[in-house]
């Protein structure tokens, strides 16, 4: 079976995240096994629970959340990238991290990469 | 040391207020929107602000674009409010248009197309410059 | 080992597209997306199209080009996101130029 | 008297912020009246109290804080830019905002610009 | 539809693991450091990883740099650990060096300088590619 | 109305420096800083230096160039940050190309 892993390095307030979302959702609808999305660099900001985007603008985070719920799509954020960008990752019951995201290390990227038939970066 | 001549020149030039250079394409970053927000706030405080479009920034002015096709809120439509905010000086670099094979067809009125030297001179007449 | 190249940046501003073209192989395909659509009007595109005996497939995501009011060229195939997903698996790997 | 206002649009984890800091500190040491620094776009992230940069890397935020204390240098963050980047600005006793920074609107940029003899962006 | 031929080719090519293209200069963004972190983690998990330097990315390899002069932690020094992590395939684009008037003098050993076509072929032999 | 131009980007990657040069006036000064130091080796610099009767002052922040192992040119003045602060006020305004 063909598997896909996706790396997102653009922040949630960038219009470029729309393209990443559209690609991942299209793959899921087509029945591709998307084994995970790894948010690295500015992509880690997607997991910041306090991000507030004007309601008339594209709600990238809500859309990722929806994909996570609907398809059990694993969304990993890189802990180092997140902490550098002001998301405290140390507490257990963390109010700053959006619950749709899993705090992971770069080791998760290794796992996704070795398991995936294709790795695509956005 | 600051000469009094410089001081006088400063005060005179201050009449021309802020120039904002837009250098980024409209739909791949927040730069255009962030520059627009600055322009409108200066307008609403009745401070003189002029807009310059250069490089890929000229794409912000091109007619017939439709951000909704890529699910982005179309902030370019707000450009039509420039008149209301007394933002009257809108300059676009002709060379940037030519390089990109773009016609002088814009989605707002009163855009002044300037050759590089004139574009530079218009920029030069301002007291402060921000670039996005 | 064919490669799918996703080009997301304007060649008028950065040299990412030039770097992509420098490693391009005959079996490869290009998808212009996001600001990469602007490259349809860039001199690098002319030289790419004129490459003798080129077997390289050039595609553009149609709504990305249309949003930007960029006219596409006859030799460039207009595709949608489901085509990009399909191309992902008909090529051996994907490189994103962003 | 010559006055200077500075706009910072680069994030705290960018090496480019070192240059901005060096410029502002040099101006202050030279006796220039720096009337304020306005953090806009990714620059707003400087005010995120939870940012954690490895201790062996350049501590940009601590240096800005030092300049604020030593010279009473006003550091403004743009509220819209901050909220977009996950810094909640609505509460009164805000634990997420570094106390060296003042939450401001773009109107503050207008004020700085009109008052300053020179405006420099970093 | 996925042919079984493609599947076989995939498994074979997987031998070559991940290629990381470095395209950014070292001291103005985190890209170089972020790419390095990925390379080292692949190395420590004993996964094959190769490094490619192209465009301004070639500046990451140039000898005699000193990040401490601009108060930055010198992550380039960690490049000397590549051997320890079994990262052996380090390629630099010759044309990028020539364009920048740079000599082939690097701060690590065993860097392979390749013309564009060979650089592309080396890249092509990998299963996955990330670009920073 | 002289302008101080702070150039922070490599012309090998982006077109910011080219845009700067297109609006440059005879009384202006340039400071190469951060990745702008790489422009010392760029063809655009050659043409700038060769401009007939040029009165444009070209400067580079010495530690920024040295950190990058970039040799400076004889016609380019090596300066420090306090010089940049001084130039800020001996020119009528500052444009940052980043």
XYZ file of C-alpha atoms in Angstrom:
704
model
C 0.000 0.000 0.000
C 1.173 3.470 -0.890
C 1.872 5.656 2.099
C 2.466 9.381 2.313
C 4.213 11.523 4.918
C 4.045 15.308 4.779
C 6.367 17.931 6.279
C 4.933 21.424 6.818
C 7.414 24.260 7.381
C 5.182 27.280 6.710
C 3.344 29.069 9.564
C -0.448 28.887 10.041
C -0.897 32.566 9.126
C 0.758 32.045 5.744
C -1.547 31.553 2.768
C 0.811 28.744 1.728
C -0.636 26.476 4.396
C -3.872 26.424 2.367
C -2.038 24.559 -0.391
C -0.618 22.030 2.071
C -4.066 21.431 3.537
C -5.669 21.072 0.144
C -3.003 18.548 -0.909
C -3.335 16.448 2.251
C -7.143 16.463 2.172
C -7.174 15.514 -1.515
C -4.826 12.605 -0.753
C -7.027 11.430 2.130
C -10.189 11.636 0.007
C -8.407 9.615 -2.692
C -7.821 6.891 -0.113
C -4.076 7.421 0.236
C -2.725 6.337 3.609
C -1.293 9.558 5.014
C 0.757 8.229 7.901
C 1.431 11.614 9.418
C 2.107 15.307 9.055
C 5.238 16.653 10.713
C 5.223 20.380 11.514
C 8.783 21.716 11.542
C 10.357 25.196 11.592
C 7.603 27.852 11.449
C 5.136 25.024 10.797
C 5.312 24.212 14.527
C 3.303 27.355 15.206
C 0.198 25.531 13.981
C -0.050 23.892 17.426
C -0.204 27.168 19.371
C -3.605 27.086 21.056
C -3.622 30.883 21.530
C -3.349 31.810 17.887
C -6.177 34.111 16.989
C -6.844 34.670 13.279
C -9.602 37.100 12.239
C -12.825 35.127 11.736
C -13.181 36.191 8.091
C -9.759 34.773 7.227
C -8.844 31.177 6.400
C -8.832 29.081 9.570
C -5.912 26.801 8.776
C -5.629 25.317 12.253
C -9.333 24.442 12.441
C -9.015 22.683 9.091
C -6.021 20.613 10.244
C -7.979 19.765 13.381
C -10.893 18.611 11.255
C -8.641 16.345 9.162
C -7.131 14.911 12.322
C -10.580 14.031 13.692
C -12.177 12.849 10.471
C -9.282 10.658 9.298
C -7.362 10.048 12.556
C -4.529 11.862 10.802
C -1.497 12.117 13.108
C -0.287 15.716 13.420
C 3.169 15.968 14.998
C 4.868 19.165 16.074
C 8.589 19.289 16.583
C 9.215 20.165 20.234
C 12.420 22.144 19.622
C 10.832 24.217 16.879
C 7.764 24.791 19.073
C 9.689 25.901 22.169
C 11.779 28.307 20.125
C 8.514 29.865 18.979
C 6.987 30.310 22.404
C 4.891 27.171 22.812
C 5.686 25.759 26.246
C 5.799 21.977 25.826
C 6.970 20.869 29.264
C 3.772 20.685 31.314
C 1.633 17.553 31.256
C -1.788 19.142 31.078
C -0.787 21.740 28.536
C -3.252 24.509 27.806
C -1.008 26.103 25.228
C -0.981 23.198 22.807
C -3.869 22.521 20.510
C -5.131 19.032 21.394
C -5.158 17.890 17.781
C -1.351 17.962 17.771
C 1.140 15.547 19.308
C 4.406 16.906 20.675
C 7.184 14.878 19.051
C 10.910 14.937 18.521
C 12.756 14.809 15.235
C 12.912 11.027 15.710
C 9.277 10.973 14.619
C 10.334 12.526 11.315
C 12.846 9.695 10.873
C 10.102 7.154 11.501
C 7.655 8.810 9.095
C 10.331 9.117 6.412
C 11.453 5.511 6.598
C 7.856 4.211 6.598
C 6.502 6.421 3.851
C 6.527 5.610 0.167
C 6.541 9.330 -0.531
C 7.661 12.308 1.534
C 6.319 15.709 0.481
C 7.306 19.073 1.953
C 5.145 22.215 2.054
C 27.289 67.044 14.024
C 23.919 68.172 12.747
C 23.778 71.329 10.686
C 20.756 73.596 10.802
C 20.469 73.182 7.015
C 19.781 69.503 7.472
C 17.166 70.337 10.051
C 15.366 72.670 7.647
C 15.489 70.123 4.877
C 14.030 67.551 7.240
C 11.126 69.741 8.173
C 10.360 70.521 4.566
C 10.538 66.952 3.443
C 8.380 65.824 6.321
C 5.493 67.181 4.275
C 5.785 64.061 2.183
C 5.414 61.695 5.087
C 5.818 57.955 4.794
C 6.558 55.906 1.682
C 5.699 52.211 1.795
C 7.430 49.967 -0.738
C 5.529 46.796 -1.553
C 7.893 44.154 -2.895
C 6.029 40.874 -2.336
C 3.423 39.041 -4.384
C -0.067 39.138 -2.845
C -1.066 35.516 -2.149
C 1.942 33.764 -0.633
C 2.651 35.792 2.492
C 1.126 38.343 4.828
C 3.434 41.135 3.669
C 0.919 42.821 1.375
C -1.797 42.759 4.014
C 0.609 43.976 6.728
C 1.711 46.889 4.514
C -1.926 47.711 3.760
C -2.744 47.837 7.471
C 0.086 50.323 8.010
C -1.060 52.464 5.071
C -4.665 52.577 6.292
C -3.727 53.484 9.859
C -1.573 56.349 8.594
C -4.498 57.432 6.441
C -6.941 57.273 9.327
C -4.591 59.408 11.461
C -4.512 61.879 8.562
C -0.809 61.339 8.037
C 0.515 61.496 4.502
C 1.384 58.071 3.096
C 2.364 57.048 -0.442
C 2.488 53.537 -1.853
C 5.204 52.159 -4.099
C 4.977 48.840 -5.912
C 8.184 47.273 -7.158
C 9.390 43.793 -8.098
C 6.803 41.100 -7.391
C 4.929 43.749 -5.400
C 3.432 44.964 -8.695
C 1.287 41.809 -8.761
C -0.732 43.376 -5.921
C -2.112 45.922 -8.420
C -2.943 43.683 -11.374
C -6.578 43.487 -12.511
C -8.791 40.377 -12.540
C -7.218 38.547 -9.622
C -9.418 36.436 -7.366
C -7.978 35.348 -4.028
C -11.113 33.353 -3.191
C -10.013 30.764 -5.768
C -7.197 29.869 -3.351
C -9.379 30.295 -0.231
C -7.696 33.542 0.826
C -9.562 36.612 2.014
C -9.223 39.159 -0.752
C -7.476 42.056 0.967
C -6.702 43.574 -2.440
C -10.336 44.713 -2.602
C -9.585 47.084 0.272
C -7.290 49.012 -2.100
C -10.440 50.682 -3.403
C -10.701 52.432 -0.020
C -7.485 54.384 -0.626
C -9.432 57.407 -1.869
C -11.521 57.461 1.290
C -8.309 57.498 3.366
C -6.812 60.263 1.180
C -4.087 57.913 -0.052
C -3.574 59.419 -3.467
C 0.016 58.757 -4.432
C 0.306 55.246 -5.782
C 3.368 54.507 -7.864
C 4.312 51.383 -9.767
C 7.714 50.596 -11.260
C 7.362 50.330 -15.042
C 10.415 48.118 -15.423
C 8.942 45.608 -12.955
C 5.756 45.456 -15.076
C 7.720 45.029 -18.312
C 9.916 42.272 -16.855
C 6.788 40.357 -15.850
C 5.031 40.909 -19.193
C 2.216 42.717 -17.391
C -0.105 45.273 -18.991
C -0.825 48.531 -17.221
C -4.255 47.237 -16.235
C -4.868 47.727 -12.531
C -7.779 47.001 -10.217
C -7.723 50.549 -8.823
C -7.640 53.945 -10.508
C -4.951 56.617 -10.525
C -1.937 54.338 -10.376
C 1.091 56.224 -11.696
C 3.451 54.120 -13.802
C 6.989 55.473 -13.466
C 10.316 54.629 -15.065
C 13.031 53.614 -12.577
C 14.612 57.070 -12.268
C 11.266 58.796 -11.644
C 10.218 55.985 -9.324
C 13.415 56.591 -7.347
C 12.832 60.349 -7.307
C 9.263 59.991 -6.066
C 10.528 57.681 -3.326
C 13.249 60.161 -2.499
C 10.801 62.958 -1.770
C 9.556 61.170 1.366
C 10.758 61.577 4.903
C 10.491 57.930 5.982
C 10.408 54.637 4.106
C 9.182 51.202 5.164
C 9.473 48.202 2.872
C 7.340 45.076 2.963
C 14.104 7.524 -10.996
C 11.790 10.294 -12.105
C 11.189 13.276 -9.859
C 8.147 15.480 -9.382
C 9.193 19.087 -8.833
C 6.770 21.332 -6.969
C 7.712 24.937 -7.729
C 6.182 27.438 -5.279
C 8.319 30.554 -5.702
C 8.485 33.333 -8.250
C 11.673 33.265 -10.325
C 11.385 37.051 -10.570
C 12.222 37.285 -6.862
C 14.281 34.235 -5.905
C 16.528 31.720 -7.655
C 14.698 28.570 -6.482
C 13.260 27.878 -9.941
C 16.705 28.262 -11.520
C 18.066 25.727 -9.031
C 15.236 23.349 -9.860
C 15.963 23.604 -13.591
C 19.668 22.932 -13.033
C 18.954 19.449 -11.649
C 16.016 18.594 -13.914
C 16.102 15.213 -15.623
C 14.372 14.156 -18.859
C 11.806 11.946 -17.107
C 10.866 14.570 -14.567
C 7.689 16.610 -14.246
C 7.171 20.129 -12.976
C 4.117 21.485 -11.197
C 3.897 25.277 -10.907
C 1.865 26.189 -7.846
C 1.405 29.172 -5.520
C 3.793 31.950 -6.663
C 5.470 29.444 -8.964
C 2.630 30.252 -11.396
C 4.313 33.584 -12.142
C 7.146 31.635 -13.768
C 4.913 31.047 -16.790
C 5.996 34.543 -17.904
C 9.668 34.206 -16.925
C 12.483 33.873 -19.498
C 13.555 30.618 -17.774
C 10.239 29.105 -18.864
C 10.894 30.006 -22.508
C 14.259 28.278 -22.444
C 12.744 25.247 -20.710
C 10.051 24.915 -23.352
C 12.593 25.326 -26.150
C 14.839 22.540 -24.852
C 15.335 20.247 -27.809
C 13.509 16.893 -27.558
C 12.269 17.720 -24.113
C 10.172 15.008 -22.541
C 9.637 17.038 -19.380
C 5.987 17.507 -18.501
C 5.105 21.025 -17.325
C 1.932 21.532 -15.326
C 0.247 24.362 -13.474
C -2.475 24.200 -10.828
C -5.257 26.004 -12.658
C -6.923 27.763 -9.730
C -3.534 28.978 -8.472
C -2.821 30.597 -11.860
C -6.373 31.904 -12.259
C -6.372 33.495 -8.785
C -3.286 35.432 -9.895
C -4.760 36.392 -13.286
C -1.867 34.628 -15.010
C -2.625 33.317 -18.487
C -1.341 29.825 -18.986
C 0.507 28.603 -22.052
C -0.724 25.980 -24.500
C 2.224 23.679 -23.806
C 1.579 23.782 -20.069
C -1.023 21.358 -18.762
C -3.640 22.747 -16.401
C -4.198 20.386 -13.507
C -5.980 20.222 -10.165
C -4.876 19.083 -6.733
C -6.001 15.476 -7.287
C -3.648 15.351 -10.271
C -0.789 16.500 -8.009
C -1.580 13.650 -5.614
C -1.578 11.201 -8.534
C 1.709 12.586 -9.904
C 3.207 12.102 -6.427
C 2.935 8.347 -6.907
C 3.637 8.096 -10.640
C 7.034 9.674 -9.937
C 9.620 8.138 -7.635
C 10.027 11.160 -5.416
C 9.027 14.755 -4.857
C 11.177 17.859 -4.392
C 9.528 21.062 -3.245
C 11.220 24.294 -4.324
C 10.044 26.880 -1.833
C 17.462 66.929 19.047
C 17.782 63.983 16.717
C 15.342 61.192 17.456
C 15.258 57.655 16.167
C 12.421 55.132 15.856
C 13.105 51.520 14.909
C 10.794 48.899 13.393
C 11.748 45.236 13.890
C 10.065 42.683 11.630
C 12.378 39.683 12.128
C 11.637 36.999 14.764
C 13.725 36.578 17.953
C 15.157 33.250 16.786
C 16.569 34.834 13.641
C 20.247 35.807 13.691
C 19.138 39.040 12.012
C 17.784 40.339 15.313
C 21.403 40.531 16.540
C 22.064 43.265 13.991
C 18.976 45.204 15.050
C 20.036 44.986 18.690
C 23.582 46.028 17.941
C 22.330 49.030 15.952
C 19.922 50.199 18.669
C 22.434 49.717 21.469
C 25.115 51.592 19.524
C 22.666 54.471 18.978
C 21.774 54.565 22.673
C 25.434 54.536 23.707
C 26.062 57.398 21.268
C 23.426 59.394 23.106
C 20.804 59.264 20.351
C 17.261 59.609 21.643
C 15.682 56.311 20.577
C 11.999 57.108 21.115
C 10.833 53.540 20.658
C 11.135 50.166 18.952
C 8.017 48.841 17.260
C 7.898 45.052 16.779
C 5.736 44.195 13.771
C 5.101 41.040 11.698
C 7.319 38.199 13.014
C 9.056 40.773 15.211
C 6.036 40.598 17.538
C 7.216 37.163 18.648
C 9.910 38.840 20.717
C 7.293 39.494 23.406
C 6.323 35.836 23.847
C 7.232 35.043 27.445
C 7.360 31.290 26.746
C 10.057 31.394 24.108
C 12.848 29.072 25.078
C 16.133 29.424 23.210
C 18.990 27.020 24.039
C 21.205 28.652 26.663
C 24.303 28.535 24.454
C 22.568 30.537 21.727
C 22.174 34.308 21.498
C 19.501 35.495 23.943
C 17.952 38.255 21.851
C 14.954 38.790 24.113
C 17.094 39.134 27.256
C 19.190 41.748 25.450
C 16.139 43.769 24.415
C 14.931 43.541 28.010
C 18.286 44.847 29.231
C 18.120 47.827 26.860
C 14.579 48.570 28.001
C 15.663 48.618 31.647
C 18.982 50.393 31.211
C 17.732 53.147 28.908
C 13.976 53.126 29.597
C 13.684 52.200 25.925
C 10.012 51.730 24.968
C 9.436 48.347 23.295
C 6.052 48.115 21.574
C 4.543 44.981 20.130
C 1.764 45.170 17.590
C -1.280 43.467 19.106
C -2.649 42.109 15.803
C 0.704 40.643 14.803
C 1.106 39.142 18.285
C -2.338 37.514 18.420
C -1.852 36.003 14.972
C 1.331 34.420 16.348
C -0.212 32.898 19.448
C 0.439 35.542 22.090
C -2.849 36.096 23.918
C -3.074 39.839 24.578
C -6.573 40.128 26.031
C -6.079 39.405 29.736
C -5.032 42.184 32.127
C -2.475 40.254 34.175
C -0.882 38.574 31.224
C 1.603 35.816 31.919
C 2.301 35.224 28.267
C 3.751 38.642 27.545
C 7.264 39.554 28.524
C 6.955 42.504 30.899
C 9.576 44.525 29.036
C 7.126 44.924 26.142
C 4.072 47.137 25.822
C 1.106 45.865 23.837
C 0.288 48.567 21.299
C -1.719 49.122 18.149
C -0.453 50.334 14.800
C -1.392 53.852 15.957
C 1.769 53.744 18.046
C 3.775 53.258 14.846
C 2.138 56.380 13.428
C 3.107 58.322 16.537
C 6.720 57.067 16.501
C 7.047 57.805 12.787
C 5.725 61.335 12.998
C 7.887 62.147 16.036
C 11.133 60.576 14.823
C 13.799 62.333 12.790
C 14.758 58.943 11.382
C 12.853 55.675 11.013
C 14.922 52.536 10.503
C 13.581 49.060 9.774
C 15.269 45.774 10.657
C -2.877 2.715 -10.240
C 0.374 1.510 -8.796
C 2.364 -1.016 -10.806
C 4.458 -3.631 -9.044
C 7.446 -2.354 -11.049
C 7.216 0.925 -9.270
C 7.096 -0.891 -5.961
C 10.311 -2.773 -6.699
C 12.048 0.374 -7.851
C 10.969 2.067 -4.647
C 12.420 -0.626 -2.451
C 15.707 -0.590 -4.294
C 16.038 3.146 -4.223
C 15.205 3.258 -0.550
C 18.792 2.137 -0.052
C 19.848 5.693 -0.699
C 17.673 7.188 2.005
C 17.173 10.889 2.475
C 18.788 13.751 0.578
C 18.805 17.152 2.248
C 19.324 20.175 0.004
C 20.780 23.197 1.786
C 19.955 26.374 -0.130
C 20.335 29.136 2.470
C 23.338 31.118 3.682
C 24.439 30.196 7.224
C 24.112 33.357 9.341
C 20.821 34.995 8.425
C 18.269 32.332 9.257
C 17.782 29.081 11.147
C 17.522 27.003 7.975
C 21.071 25.660 8.054
C 20.822 24.700 11.711
C 17.380 23.126 11.214
C 18.692 21.059 8.295
C 21.715 20.011 10.355
C 19.457 18.824 13.192
C 17.528 16.652 10.727
C 20.745 15.231 9.261
C 22.160 14.354 12.679
C 18.973 12.686 13.885
C 18.884 10.532 10.751
C 22.522 9.683 11.374
C 21.913 8.782 15.001
C 19.034 6.485 13.955
C 21.462 4.890 11.503
C 19.412 6.002 8.532
C 21.241 6.949 5.385
C 21.333 10.674 4.757
C 23.233 12.709 2.153
C 23.792 16.437 2.130
C 23.561 18.687 -0.913
C 24.676 22.307 -0.978
C 23.337 24.525 -3.728
C 22.847 28.251 -4.311
C 23.660 30.329 -1.226
C 23.699 27.039 0.690
C 27.292 26.565 -0.477
C 28.341 29.342 1.920
C 27.715 26.845 4.758
C 30.800 24.901 3.619
C 33.288 27.724 3.051
C 36.460 27.747 5.159
C 37.528 30.458 7.618
C 34.083 31.637 8.671
C 33.550 32.806 12.228
C 29.973 33.149 13.460
C 31.117 34.449 16.835
C 32.028 37.748 15.109
C 28.292 38.320 14.695
C 27.389 36.822 18.113
C 25.916 33.653 16.639
C 26.584 30.167 17.963
C 28.774 28.499 15.380
C 26.699 25.478 14.337
C 28.958 25.010 11.306
C 31.561 23.512 13.643
C 29.202 20.581 14.194
C 29.740 19.641 10.525
C 32.968 17.988 11.693
C 30.779 15.404 13.460
C 29.410 14.082 10.163
C 31.959 11.269 10.096
C 30.921 10.143 13.554
C 27.303 9.957 12.375
C 28.311 8.077 9.207
C 27.221 10.977 7.032
C 29.629 10.489 4.174
C 27.961 11.824 1.073
C 28.371 15.583 0.952
C 27.878 17.207 -2.422
C 28.308 20.793 -3.468
C 27.169 22.355 -6.720
C 30.196 23.566 -8.673
C 28.253 26.156 -10.632
C 27.029 27.725 -7.381
C 30.655 28.045 -6.216
C 31.777 29.544 -9.522
C 28.926 32.075 -9.577
C 29.955 33.269 -6.121
C 33.694 33.385 -6.967
C 34.373 30.841 -4.235
C 37.373 28.535 -4.104
C 36.909 24.860 -3.347
C 38.226 25.419 0.172
C 35.887 23.902 2.736
C 35.930 23.627 6.521
C 35.273 19.883 6.394
C 36.897 17.078 4.438
C 35.499 14.867 1.709
C 33.171 17.357 0.111
C 32.441 16.282 -3.460
C 32.259 19.117 -5.967
C 29.877 18.164 -8.772
C 28.841 19.814 -12.045
C 25.083 20.457 -12.312
C 24.274 17.262 -14.231
C 26.164 15.038 -11.770
C 24.744 16.983 -8.851
C 21.267 16.287 -10.228
C 22.073 12.589 -10.748
C 23.387 12.188 -7.205
C 20.215 13.846 -5.901
C 18.146 11.598 -8.111
C 19.516 8.412 -6.542
C 17.738 9.157 -3.247
C 14.347 8.002 -2.123
C 13.269 11.180 -0.321
C 14.332 14.810 -0.534
C 13.885 17.657 1.913
C 15.051 21.168 1.093
C 15.989 23.868 3.580
C 17.569 64.317 -0.199
C 20.229 61.661 0.203
C 19.280 58.151 1.239
C 21.146 55.543 3.250
C 20.493 52.089 1.853
C 20.925 49.149 4.224
C 21.340 46.005 2.111
C 20.777 42.793 4.080
C 20.109 40.164 1.398
C 22.270 38.197 -0.980
C 21.765 39.205 -4.607
C 22.596 35.602 -5.539
C 19.298 34.515 -3.993
C 16.871 37.438 -4.170
C 16.420 40.576 -6.254
C 16.341 43.052 -3.347
C 19.777 44.459 -4.169
C 18.803 44.922 -7.825
C 15.727 46.858 -6.676
C 17.898 49.000 -4.429
C 20.259 49.840 -7.281
C 17.376 50.786 -9.569
C 16.360 53.673 -7.285
C 19.847 54.719 -6.216
C 20.664 58.414 -6.447
C 24.098 60.064 -6.830
C 24.177 61.421 -3.249
C 23.178 58.108 -1.690
C 25.249 55.688 0.365
C 25.054 51.923 0.608
C 25.840 49.778 3.629
C 26.235 46.051 2.983
C 25.343 44.132 6.124
C 24.273 40.601 7.097
C 23.929 38.537 3.870
C 24.286 41.763 1.884
C 28.045 41.261 2.334
C 27.925 38.473 -0.254
C 27.081 41.118 -2.860
C 30.731 42.196 -2.847
C 31.283 39.271 -5.243
C 28.155 39.795 -7.334
C 28.223 41.146 -10.923
C 25.836 43.920 -9.849
C 28.608 45.263 -7.603
C 31.026 45.423 -10.525
C 28.593 47.482 -12.559
C 27.889 49.728 -9.580
C 31.582 50.428 -9.065
C 32.080 51.069 -12.775
C 29.303 53.666 -12.958
C 30.934 56.708 -14.500
C 31.562 59.588 -12.104
C 29.852 57.765 -9.321
C 29.670 59.694 -6.076
C 27.902 56.868 -4.311
C 29.645 55.747 -1.152
C 29.766 51.966 -0.704
C 30.366 50.551 2.769
C 30.409 47.156 4.407
C 30.158 46.283 8.101
C 33.562 44.707 8.615
C 32.656 42.043 11.194
C 29.665 40.959 9.073
C 31.950 40.379 6.075
C 34.697 38.799 8.170
C 32.283 36.358 9.849
C 31.365 35.176 6.343
C 34.997 34.960 5.151
C 34.223 37.471 2.408
C 37.158 39.552 1.227
C 36.280 43.180 0.858
C 37.235 45.391 -2.057
C 39.544 48.396 -1.920
C 36.824 50.756 -3.124
C 34.458 49.596 -0.420
C 34.840 51.270 2.946
C 34.927 49.002 5.993
C 32.816 50.423 8.776
C 31.424 49.491 12.179
C 27.996 49.834 13.717
C 28.695 53.292 15.174
C 29.393 54.483 11.620
C 25.996 53.127 10.541
C 24.370 55.139 13.327
C 26.258 58.244 12.197
C 25.334 57.681 8.530
C 21.693 57.408 9.638
C 21.767 61.092 10.534
C 24.098 62.418 7.819
C 21.579 61.137 5.268
C 17.987 62.329 5.104
C 16.431 58.873 5.351
C 17.087 55.174 5.512
C 15.716 52.344 3.354
C 16.310 48.766 4.467
C 16.417 46.182 1.678
C 15.626 42.907 3.410
